Amino acid sequence: MKNVLFYSALLLGLAGLFTSCVDERFTDDPSCVISFSSDTISFDTLFTTVPSRTASFLVYNHNKKALKISSARLVGGEQSLFRMNVDGRLPDPSNRVTNIQIKAQDSLFVFVELTINPTEQDAPVYFEDAIEFIVNGVKSEVKLIGYGQDAIIFRGKSWKQDTTLTDNRPYLIFDYIHVAKGATLTLKEGTRLFFHSNANLIVDGNLKSKGTLEKPVLMRGDRFDRMQDVDETPYDYLPAQWGSVYLQAPKGNHEINHTIIRGGEMGVFLVGMGVTYPKLLLKNSQIHTMKQYGIYTRNASLTVENSEISNCGKACMAIIGGESKVVHSTIANYFEWDSREEPAVLITNYILNDNLVYLFPITSSVFENSIIYGNHANEITLQKDTFGS
């Protein structure tokens, strides 16, 4: 993030070289003031030690004469956790920029970032500061606010022994977390896993996600900020914010209960290799807003009870061979972030890859007292190999 501020300063500074020769008449009238595009810059919850996005606001001079901003400073001074860049200029060690010129009927950018130090507390901590501007002796300010959350950070972490994660603090995951063959990862009620872009949960052992109605387990992306669209859509509402949950042990025995999995590339990927199916029991859970599949199984045993699988860029459920049972559940696809060709539910006994057909016999597939719906005319497709006929 420091590089962002540096290059912003460099580019805006070069632009200033071409305009510094313009003759401007400045006013010292205290009634001539500046205004701002926003009176508050808010950073949603940030994980401590991780730099924020770069936020910005505009300073306007709506007057008929140029103004000199004698000072723009972070009120927190040297101790401020915020960083700023004012019209391409970085502040001095006291976090102050002086003698800033702004032409009549013109504006300038201010960029702001925030990095919060560890708080040694489990709950989020509130931080605030302000940028104070002085023009012709008149003070005005833009408030800066944010929340910091301590997190346990994993970067490419692999467990070879049974491991339990708890709800004391959230977990921030870069690259991947991995469960080795023969090991079991247990997620206690209220456990929160925040995955950075493209980060995955890879299980070559077993996964036991033990949420409760009051304290579900959560798996989602790590962004708390919003898009710069008309609706200011939270990134947490978008697909493809992180990777997937890969359950790839040939004889794995997995349970996911009262768990919310959202906003990834793919929800749960469950694949078996031989005649013994890996097993997944998914109960009382939600998987939604995935770029590809909500659940993708191949040659596996899947049981879904009292759960919701919804709004995926491909099928909400793709079942290739094996056995499956879905009871008291809703599979609904109203994916809105791209066009969609596949139905909400796809059941087949083969895949076609490089003009080769690979067969995966279906032992059984049962749907009971469940809803399959979406915005396509047909939201369930049964495909059977006929290439050998």
Short mmCIF file of C-alpha atoms in Angstrom, two decimals:
data_model
loop_
_atom_site.label_atom_id
_atom_site.label_comp_id
_atom_site.label_asym_id
_atom_site.label_seq_id
_atom_site.Cartn_x
_atom_site.Cartn_y
_atom_site.Cartn_z
CA MET A 1 0.00 0.00 0.00
CA LYS A 2 2.95 2.33 0.59
CA ASN A 3 3.81 1.87 -3.08
CA VAL A 4 0.30 3.00 -4.03
CA LEU A 5 0.74 6.23 -2.11
CA PHE A 6 4.26 6.74 -3.50
CA TYR A 7 3.23 6.32 -7.13
CA SER A 8 0.17 8.50 -6.59
CA ALA A 9 2.48 11.17 -5.22
CA LEU A 10 4.87 10.80 -8.16
CA LEU A 11 2.18 11.03 -10.86
CA LEU A 12 0.37 13.93 -9.27
CA GLY A 13 3.68 15.67 -8.63
CA LEU A 14 4.66 15.40 -12.30
CA ALA A 15 1.28 16.79 -13.28
CA GLY A 16 1.99 19.75 -11.05
CA LEU A 17 5.15 20.61 -13.00
CA PHE A 18 3.05 21.43 -16.04
CA THR A 19 0.63 23.68 -14.19
CA SER A 20 2.92 25.52 -11.77
CA CYS A 21 3.43 28.42 -14.16
CA VAL A 22 -0.26 29.32 -14.33
CA ASP A 23 -0.89 32.78 -12.82
CA GLU A 24 -3.44 32.53 -10.04
CA ARG A 25 -4.92 35.24 -7.84
CA PHE A 26 -5.27 34.00 -4.28
CA THR A 27 -7.74 35.28 -1.73
CA ASP A 28 -7.26 35.50 2.03
CA ASP A 29 -10.93 36.12 2.68
CA PRO A 30 -11.95 33.78 5.57
CA SER A 31 -15.42 33.46 4.06
CA CYS A 32 -13.89 31.64 1.09
CA VAL A 33 -13.71 28.06 2.29
CA ILE A 34 -13.13 24.59 0.94
CA SER A 35 -15.61 21.71 0.89
CA PHE A 36 -15.27 17.94 0.67
CA SER A 37 -16.81 15.11 -1.32
CA SER A 38 -17.27 13.27 1.97
CA ASP A 39 -17.09 14.36 5.58
CA THR A 40 -16.14 10.87 6.81
CA ILE A 41 -13.88 8.14 5.42
CA SER A 42 -14.88 4.82 6.93
CA PHE A 43 -12.88 1.60 6.78
CA ASP A 44 -14.92 -1.49 7.50
CA THR A 45 -13.39 -4.06 9.81
CA LEU A 46 -9.69 -4.58 9.09
CA PHE A 47 -7.55 -7.44 10.25
CA THR A 48 -4.62 -6.10 12.24
CA THR A 49 -1.23 -5.86 10.46
CA VAL A 50 -2.96 -6.11 7.05
CA PRO A 51 -3.02 -2.80 5.10
CA SER A 52 -6.39 -1.45 4.06
CA ARG A 53 -7.56 -0.55 0.58
CA THR A 54 -6.72 2.98 -0.56
CA ALA A 55 -9.66 5.31 0.04
CA SER A 56 -9.94 8.81 -1.40
CA PHE A 57 -11.94 12.00 -1.25
CA LEU A 58 -11.94 15.32 -3.09
CA VAL A 59 -11.27 18.79 -1.71
CA TYR A 60 -13.23 21.44 -3.64
CA ASN A 61 -12.62 25.14 -4.15
CA HIS A 62 -15.93 26.51 -5.44
CA ASN A 63 -14.73 30.10 -5.12
CA LYS A 64 -13.82 32.46 -7.95
CA LYS A 65 -10.26 32.87 -6.68
CA ALA A 66 -7.53 30.42 -5.82
CA LEU A 67 -6.94 29.32 -2.24
CA LYS A 68 -3.89 28.33 -0.26
CA ILE A 69 -4.35 25.51 2.22
CA SER A 70 -1.76 26.48 4.78
CA SER A 71 -1.88 23.10 6.47
CA ALA A 72 -3.40 19.63 6.10
CA ARG A 73 -2.51 17.33 8.97
CA LEU A 74 -3.48 14.07 10.59
CA VAL A 75 -4.69 15.13 14.01
CA GLY A 76 -3.11 12.02 15.53
CA GLY A 77 0.29 13.30 14.45
CA GLU A 78 3.22 10.89 14.50
CA GLN A 79 1.14 8.33 16.41
CA SER A 80 -1.61 8.13 13.80
CA LEU A 81 -2.27 4.72 12.29
CA PHE A 82 -3.63 6.37 9.14
CA ARG A 83 -1.54 7.43 6.15
CA MET A 84 -2.36 10.20 3.69
CA ASN A 85 -1.30 11.66 0.37
CA VAL A 86 -2.51 15.20 -0.36
CA ASP A 87 -2.50 16.23 -4.02
CA GLY A 88 0.49 14.01 -4.72
CA ARG A 89 2.44 15.07 -1.65
CA LEU A 90 3.39 12.84 1.24
CA PRO A 91 3.42 14.39 4.72
CA ASP A 92 6.43 15.24 6.86
CA PRO A 93 7.30 13.12 9.96
CA SER A 94 4.62 14.95 11.95
CA ASN A 95 2.02 13.89 9.34
CA ARG A 96 1.51 17.40 8.02
CA VAL A 97 1.49 18.85 4.49
CA THR A 98 1.81 22.64 4.12
CA ASN A 99 1.26 25.34 1.49
CA ILE A 100 -1.10 23.50 -0.82
CA GLN A 101 -2.55 25.51 -3.70
CA ILE A 102 -5.96 24.87 -5.17
CA LYS A 103 -7.16 26.84 -8.17
CA ALA A 104 -10.49 28.59 -8.45
CA GLN A 105 -13.32 26.21 -9.35
CA ASP A 106 -10.93 23.28 -9.01
CA SER A 107 -10.38 20.29 -6.77
CA LEU A 108 -7.65 17.99 -5.52
CA PHE A 109 -7.46 14.39 -4.33
CA VAL A 110 -6.57 13.13 -0.89
CA PHE A 111 -5.72 9.42 -0.52
CA VAL A 112 -5.96 7.61 2.80
CA GLU A 113 -4.85 4.19 4.06
CA LEU A 114 -4.93 2.46 7.42
CA THR A 115 -2.94 -0.33 9.04
CA ILE A 116 -3.90 -1.29 12.58
CA ASN A 117 -1.47 -2.79 15.06
CA PRO A 118 -2.48 -5.89 17.04
CA THR A 119 -4.95 -5.00 19.78
CA GLU A 120 -4.55 -8.16 21.90
CA GLN A 121 -8.32 -8.32 22.18
CA ASP A 122 -10.79 -10.83 20.80
CA ALA A 123 -13.49 -8.29 19.89
CA PRO A 124 -13.09 -5.59 17.19
CA VAL A 125 -11.61 -2.28 18.41
CA TYR A 126 -12.70 1.14 17.15
CA PHE A 127 -10.11 3.63 15.82
CA GLU A 128 -10.57 7.21 14.72
CA ASP A 129 -8.58 10.21 13.57
CA ALA A 130 -9.18 13.21 11.31
CA ILE A 131 -7.47 15.24 8.63
CA GLU A 132 -7.58 18.91 9.61
CA PHE A 133 -7.35 21.59 6.91
CA ILE A 134 -6.59 25.25 7.59
CA VAL A 135 -7.53 27.82 4.91
CA ASN A 136 -7.31 31.55 5.66
CA GLY A 137 -7.33 30.75 9.36
CA VAL A 138 -10.50 28.65 9.14
CA LYS A 139 -10.31 25.00 10.23
CA SER A 140 -12.31 22.15 8.73
CA GLU A 141 -11.83 18.42 8.87
CA VAL A 142 -12.67 15.03 7.44
CA LYS A 143 -13.17 12.26 9.99
CA LEU A 144 -11.36 8.93 9.59
CA ILE A 145 -12.79 5.85 11.29
CA GLY A 146 -12.16 2.12 11.24
CA TYR A 147 -12.37 -1.10 13.22
CA GLY A 148 -9.45 -3.41 13.88
CA GLN A 149 -9.81 -7.13 14.51
CA ASP A 150 -7.01 -9.36 15.71
CA ALA A 151 -6.87 -12.60 13.74
CA ILE A 152 -4.85 -15.78 13.67
CA ILE A 153 -3.09 -15.78 10.31
CA PHE A 154 -2.28 -18.93 8.36
CA ARG A 155 -0.11 -18.85 5.22
CA GLY A 156 0.15 -22.19 3.48
CA LYS A 157 -0.46 -24.07 6.74
CA SER A 158 -0.59 -27.89 6.80
CA TRP A 159 -1.68 -30.07 9.72
CA LYS A 160 -0.43 -33.65 9.95
CA GLN A 161 -2.21 -34.33 13.24
CA ASP A 162 -5.77 -33.83 14.45
CA THR A 163 -6.43 -30.09 14.88
CA THR A 164 -9.29 -28.08 16.38
CA LEU A 165 -10.07 -24.45 15.56
CA THR A 166 -12.24 -22.39 17.92
CA ASP A 167 -14.25 -19.18 17.96
CA ASN A 168 -11.88 -17.13 20.14
CA ARG A 169 -10.57 -15.13 17.20
CA PRO A 170 -11.18 -15.28 13.45
CA TYR A 171 -8.71 -17.04 11.16
CA LEU A 172 -7.28 -15.21 8.15
CA ILE A 173 -6.05 -17.59 5.48
CA PHE A 174 -3.58 -16.85 2.71
CA ASP A 175 -2.77 -19.44 0.00
CA TYR A 176 -4.28 -22.48 1.75
CA ILE A 177 -4.82 -24.53 4.86
CA HIS A 178 -4.28 -28.25 4.41
CA VAL A 179 -5.32 -31.34 6.35
CA ALA A 180 -2.95 -34.24 5.71
CA LYS A 181 -3.95 -37.86 5.15
CA GLY A 182 -5.15 -39.50 8.35
CA ALA A 183 -5.69 -36.19 10.20
CA THR A 184 -9.00 -34.57 11.12
CA LEU A 185 -9.73 -30.84 11.20
CA THR A 186 -12.53 -29.95 13.62
CA LEU A 187 -14.19 -26.53 13.46
CA LYS A 188 -15.94 -25.75 16.73
CA GLU A 189 -19.16 -23.75 16.88
CA GLY A 190 -18.68 -20.10 15.93
CA THR A 191 -15.39 -20.66 14.10
CA ARG A 192 -14.82 -17.99 11.44
CA LEU A 193 -12.55 -18.64 8.46
CA PHE A 194 -11.76 -15.63 6.27
CA PHE A 195 -10.04 -16.62 3.02
CA HIS A 196 -7.91 -14.21 1.02
CA SER A 197 -8.21 -14.17 -2.76
CA ASN A 198 -7.64 -17.67 -4.24
CA ALA A 199 -7.04 -19.25 -0.81
CA ASN A 200 -8.40 -22.78 -0.33
CA LEU A 201 -9.25 -25.35 2.32
CA ILE A 202 -7.70 -28.62 1.12
CA VAL A 203 -8.58 -31.80 3.00
CA ASP A 204 -6.72 -35.06 2.39
CA GLY A 205 -7.98 -36.31 5.75
CA ASN A 206 -11.34 -35.56 7.35
CA LEU A 207 -13.34 -32.39 8.00
CA LYS A 208 -15.77 -31.99 10.90
CA SER A 209 -17.51 -28.60 10.92
CA LYS A 210 -19.59 -28.49 14.11
CA GLY A 211 -21.57 -25.28 14.08
CA THR A 212 -24.82 -24.68 15.95
CA LEU A 213 -27.95 -22.71 15.17
CA GLU A 214 -26.84 -19.93 17.52
CA LYS A 215 -23.17 -20.02 16.50
CA PRO A 216 -22.70 -21.32 12.94
CA VAL A 217 -19.30 -21.91 11.41
CA LEU A 218 -18.50 -19.32 8.73
CA MET A 219 -16.31 -19.60 5.62
CA ARG A 220 -16.12 -16.48 3.44
CA GLY A 221 -13.76 -14.02 1.76
CA ASP A 222 -11.68 -11.54 3.75
CA ARG A 223 -12.92 -8.29 2.22
CA PHE A 224 -15.20 -6.09 4.32
CA ASP A 225 -15.27 -3.09 1.97
CA ARG A 226 -17.71 -2.27 -0.80
CA MET A 227 -17.69 -1.90 -4.56
CA GLN A 228 -17.73 1.56 -6.05
CA ASP A 229 -21.06 0.93 -7.76
CA VAL A 230 -24.36 2.72 -7.33
CA ASP A 231 -25.52 0.31 -4.64
CA GLU A 232 -22.12 0.16 -2.89
CA THR A 233 -22.40 -3.63 -2.95
CA PRO A 234 -20.33 -5.36 -0.25
CA TYR A 235 -17.63 -7.60 -1.67
CA ASP A 236 -18.94 -10.26 0.69
CA TYR A 237 -22.02 -10.47 -1.57
CA LEU A 238 -19.93 -11.33 -4.63
CA PRO A 239 -18.71 -14.70 -5.96
CA ALA A 240 -15.05 -15.61 -6.55
CA GLN A 241 -13.70 -13.76 -3.52
CA TRP A 242 -11.70 -16.82 -2.47
CA GLY A 243 -11.14 -20.41 -3.59
CA SER A 244 -12.94 -23.61 -2.58
CA VAL A 245 -13.28 -26.41 -0.04
CA TYR A 246 -11.57 -29.46 -1.56
CA LEU A 247 -12.47 -32.77 0.09
CA GLN A 248 -10.19 -35.07 -1.83
CA ALA A 249 -9.37 -38.00 0.49
CA PRO A 250 -10.45 -41.21 -1.33
CA LYS A 251 -11.93 -42.61 1.91
CA GLY A 252 -12.70 -39.37 3.71
CA ASN A 253 -15.58 -39.12 6.16
CA HIS A 254 -16.76 -35.52 6.41
CA GLU A 255 -19.52 -33.76 8.35
CA ILE A 256 -20.62 -30.16 7.86
CA ASN A 257 -23.33 -28.97 10.24
CA HIS A 258 -24.74 -25.46 10.76
CA THR A 259 -22.12 -23.97 8.47
CA ILE A 260 -22.29 -21.02 6.06
CA ILE A 261 -20.02 -21.16 3.00
CA ARG A 262 -20.33 -18.23 0.61
CA GLY A 263 -18.70 -16.06 -2.01
CA GLY A 264 -16.03 -18.43 -3.31
CA GLU A 265 -14.96 -19.99 -6.59
CA MET A 266 -16.67 -23.26 -5.69
CA GLY A 267 -18.35 -24.38 -2.48
CA VAL A 268 -17.54 -28.03 -1.75
CA PHE A 269 -15.59 -30.27 -4.14
CA LEU A 270 -15.93 -33.96 -3.17
CA VAL A 271 -14.19 -36.53 -5.37
CA GLY A 272 -13.58 -40.26 -4.94
CA MET A 273 -11.21 -42.52 -6.85
CA GLY A 274 -12.34 -46.12 -6.34
CA VAL A 275 -15.20 -48.37 -5.31
CA THR A 276 -15.17 -47.00 -1.75
CA TYR A 277 -16.84 -43.61 -1.79
CA PRO A 278 -15.72 -40.66 0.31
CA LYS A 279 -18.67 -39.47 2.40
CA LEU A 280 -20.09 -36.04 3.16
CA LEU A 281 -23.04 -35.33 5.44
CA LEU A 282 -24.18 -31.72 5.02
CA LYS A 283 -26.85 -30.63 7.52
CA ASN A 284 -28.52 -27.35 8.43
CA SER A 285 -26.11 -25.40 6.25
CA GLN A 286 -25.98 -22.79 3.51
CA ILE A 287 -23.75 -22.71 0.44
CA HIS A 288 -24.37 -19.77 -1.85
CA THR A 289 -22.98 -17.20 -4.29
CA MET A 290 -20.28 -19.35 -5.89
CA LYS A 291 -18.72 -18.57 -9.24
CA GLN A 292 -18.93 -22.21 -10.34
CA TYR A 293 -20.62 -24.98 -8.35
CA GLY A 294 -22.15 -24.98 -4.90
CA ILE A 295 -21.49 -28.70 -4.49
CA TYR A 296 -19.55 -30.79 -7.01
CA THR A 297 -19.32 -34.53 -6.35
CA ARG A 298 -17.80 -37.30 -8.44
CA ASN A 299 -17.83 -40.94 -7.45
CA ALA A 300 -18.77 -40.01 -3.89
CA SER A 301 -21.48 -40.40 -1.25
CA LEU A 302 -23.38 -37.20 -0.51
CA THR A 303 -26.19 -36.62 1.98
CA VAL A 304 -27.79 -33.18 2.27
CA GLU A 305 -30.37 -32.48 4.98
CA ASN A 306 -32.27 -29.30 5.77
CA SER A 307 -29.87 -27.09 3.81
CA GLU A 308 -29.83 -24.38 1.15
CA ILE A 309 -27.62 -24.45 -1.95
CA SER A 310 -28.23 -21.37 -4.05
CA ASN A 311 -27.12 -18.79 -6.62
CA CYS A 312 -24.13 -20.32 -8.38
CA GLY A 313 -22.61 -19.50 -11.76
CA LYS A 314 -22.90 -23.09 -12.93
CA ALA A 315 -25.01 -25.76 -11.22
CA CYS A 316 -25.83 -25.42 -7.55
CA MET A 317 -25.35 -29.18 -7.35
CA ALA A 318 -23.42 -31.28 -9.88
CA ILE A 319 -23.58 -34.98 -9.05
CA ILE A 320 -21.44 -37.25 -11.21
CA GLY A 321 -21.86 -40.91 -10.35
CA GLY A 322 -21.83 -42.27 -6.83
CA GLU A 323 -24.75 -41.97 -4.45
CA SER A 324 -26.67 -38.95 -3.25
CA LYS A 325 -29.63 -38.16 -1.04
CA VAL A 326 -31.17 -34.70 -0.57
CA VAL A 327 -33.89 -34.26 2.05
CA HIS A 328 -35.84 -31.19 3.25
CA SER A 329 -33.57 -28.84 1.31
CA THR A 330 -33.77 -25.95 -1.15
CA ILE A 331 -31.71 -25.75 -4.33
CA ALA A 332 -32.44 -22.42 -6.01
CA ASN A 333 -30.45 -20.65 -8.69
CA TYR A 334 -30.97 -16.96 -9.42
CA PHE A 335 -27.32 -16.17 -10.10
CA GLU A 336 -27.09 -12.55 -11.28
CA TRP A 337 -23.39 -11.88 -11.81
CA ASP A 338 -23.06 -13.60 -15.20
CA SER A 339 -25.03 -15.63 -17.71
CA ARG A 340 -25.68 -19.23 -16.70
CA GLU A 341 -26.05 -22.30 -18.91
CA GLU A 342 -26.29 -25.17 -16.44
CA PRO A 343 -29.40 -26.05 -14.42
CA ALA A 344 -29.68 -25.78 -10.66
CA VAL A 345 -29.21 -29.56 -10.38
CA LEU A 346 -27.16 -31.67 -12.79
CA ILE A 347 -27.00 -35.46 -12.35
CA THR A 348 -24.94 -37.56 -14.75
CA ASN A 349 -22.92 -40.77 -14.97
CA TYR A 350 -20.11 -39.48 -17.17
CA ILE A 351 -17.81 -36.61 -17.98
CA LEU A 352 -16.37 -35.78 -21.38
CA ASN A 353 -12.77 -34.57 -21.42
CA ASP A 354 -10.66 -34.10 -24.57
CA ASN A 355 -13.18 -36.19 -26.54
CA LEU A 356 -12.79 -39.06 -24.08
CA VAL A 357 -15.74 -40.36 -22.05
CA TYR A 358 -15.17 -41.26 -18.40
CA LEU A 359 -17.96 -43.27 -16.76
CA PHE A 360 -18.98 -43.00 -13.11
CA PRO A 361 -21.89 -45.32 -12.32
CA ILE A 362 -24.78 -43.92 -10.30
CA THR A 363 -25.61 -46.15 -7.36
CA SER A 364 -28.60 -44.06 -6.29
CA SER A 365 -29.83 -40.47 -6.33
CA VAL A 366 -32.82 -39.54 -4.17
CA PHE A 367 -34.46 -36.16 -3.60
CA GLU A 368 -37.19 -36.05 -0.95
CA ASN A 369 -39.43 -33.18 0.11
CA SER A 370 -37.08 -30.62 -1.43
CA ILE A 371 -37.42 -27.55 -3.66
CA ILE A 372 -35.50 -27.17 -6.92
CA TYR A 373 -36.15 -23.81 -8.53
CA GLY A 374 -34.56 -20.94 -10.44
CA ASN A 375 -34.95 -18.48 -13.29
CA HIS A 376 -34.49 -21.08 -16.06
CA ALA A 377 -37.36 -23.04 -17.57
CA ASN A 378 -35.71 -26.32 -16.61
CA GLU A 379 -33.65 -26.45 -13.42
CA ILE A 380 -32.92 -30.18 -13.23
CA THR A 381 -31.08 -32.22 -15.85
CA LEU A 382 -30.45 -35.98 -15.88
CA GLN A 383 -27.75 -37.07 -18.32
CA LYS A 384 -26.85 -40.67 -19.12
CA ASP A 385 -23.97 -41.84 -21.25
CA THR A 386 -25.09 -43.17 -24.63
CA PHE A 387 -21.72 -43.13 -26.35
CA GLY A 388 -21.36 -46.89 -26.03
CA SER A 389 -24.83 -47.68 -27.41
#
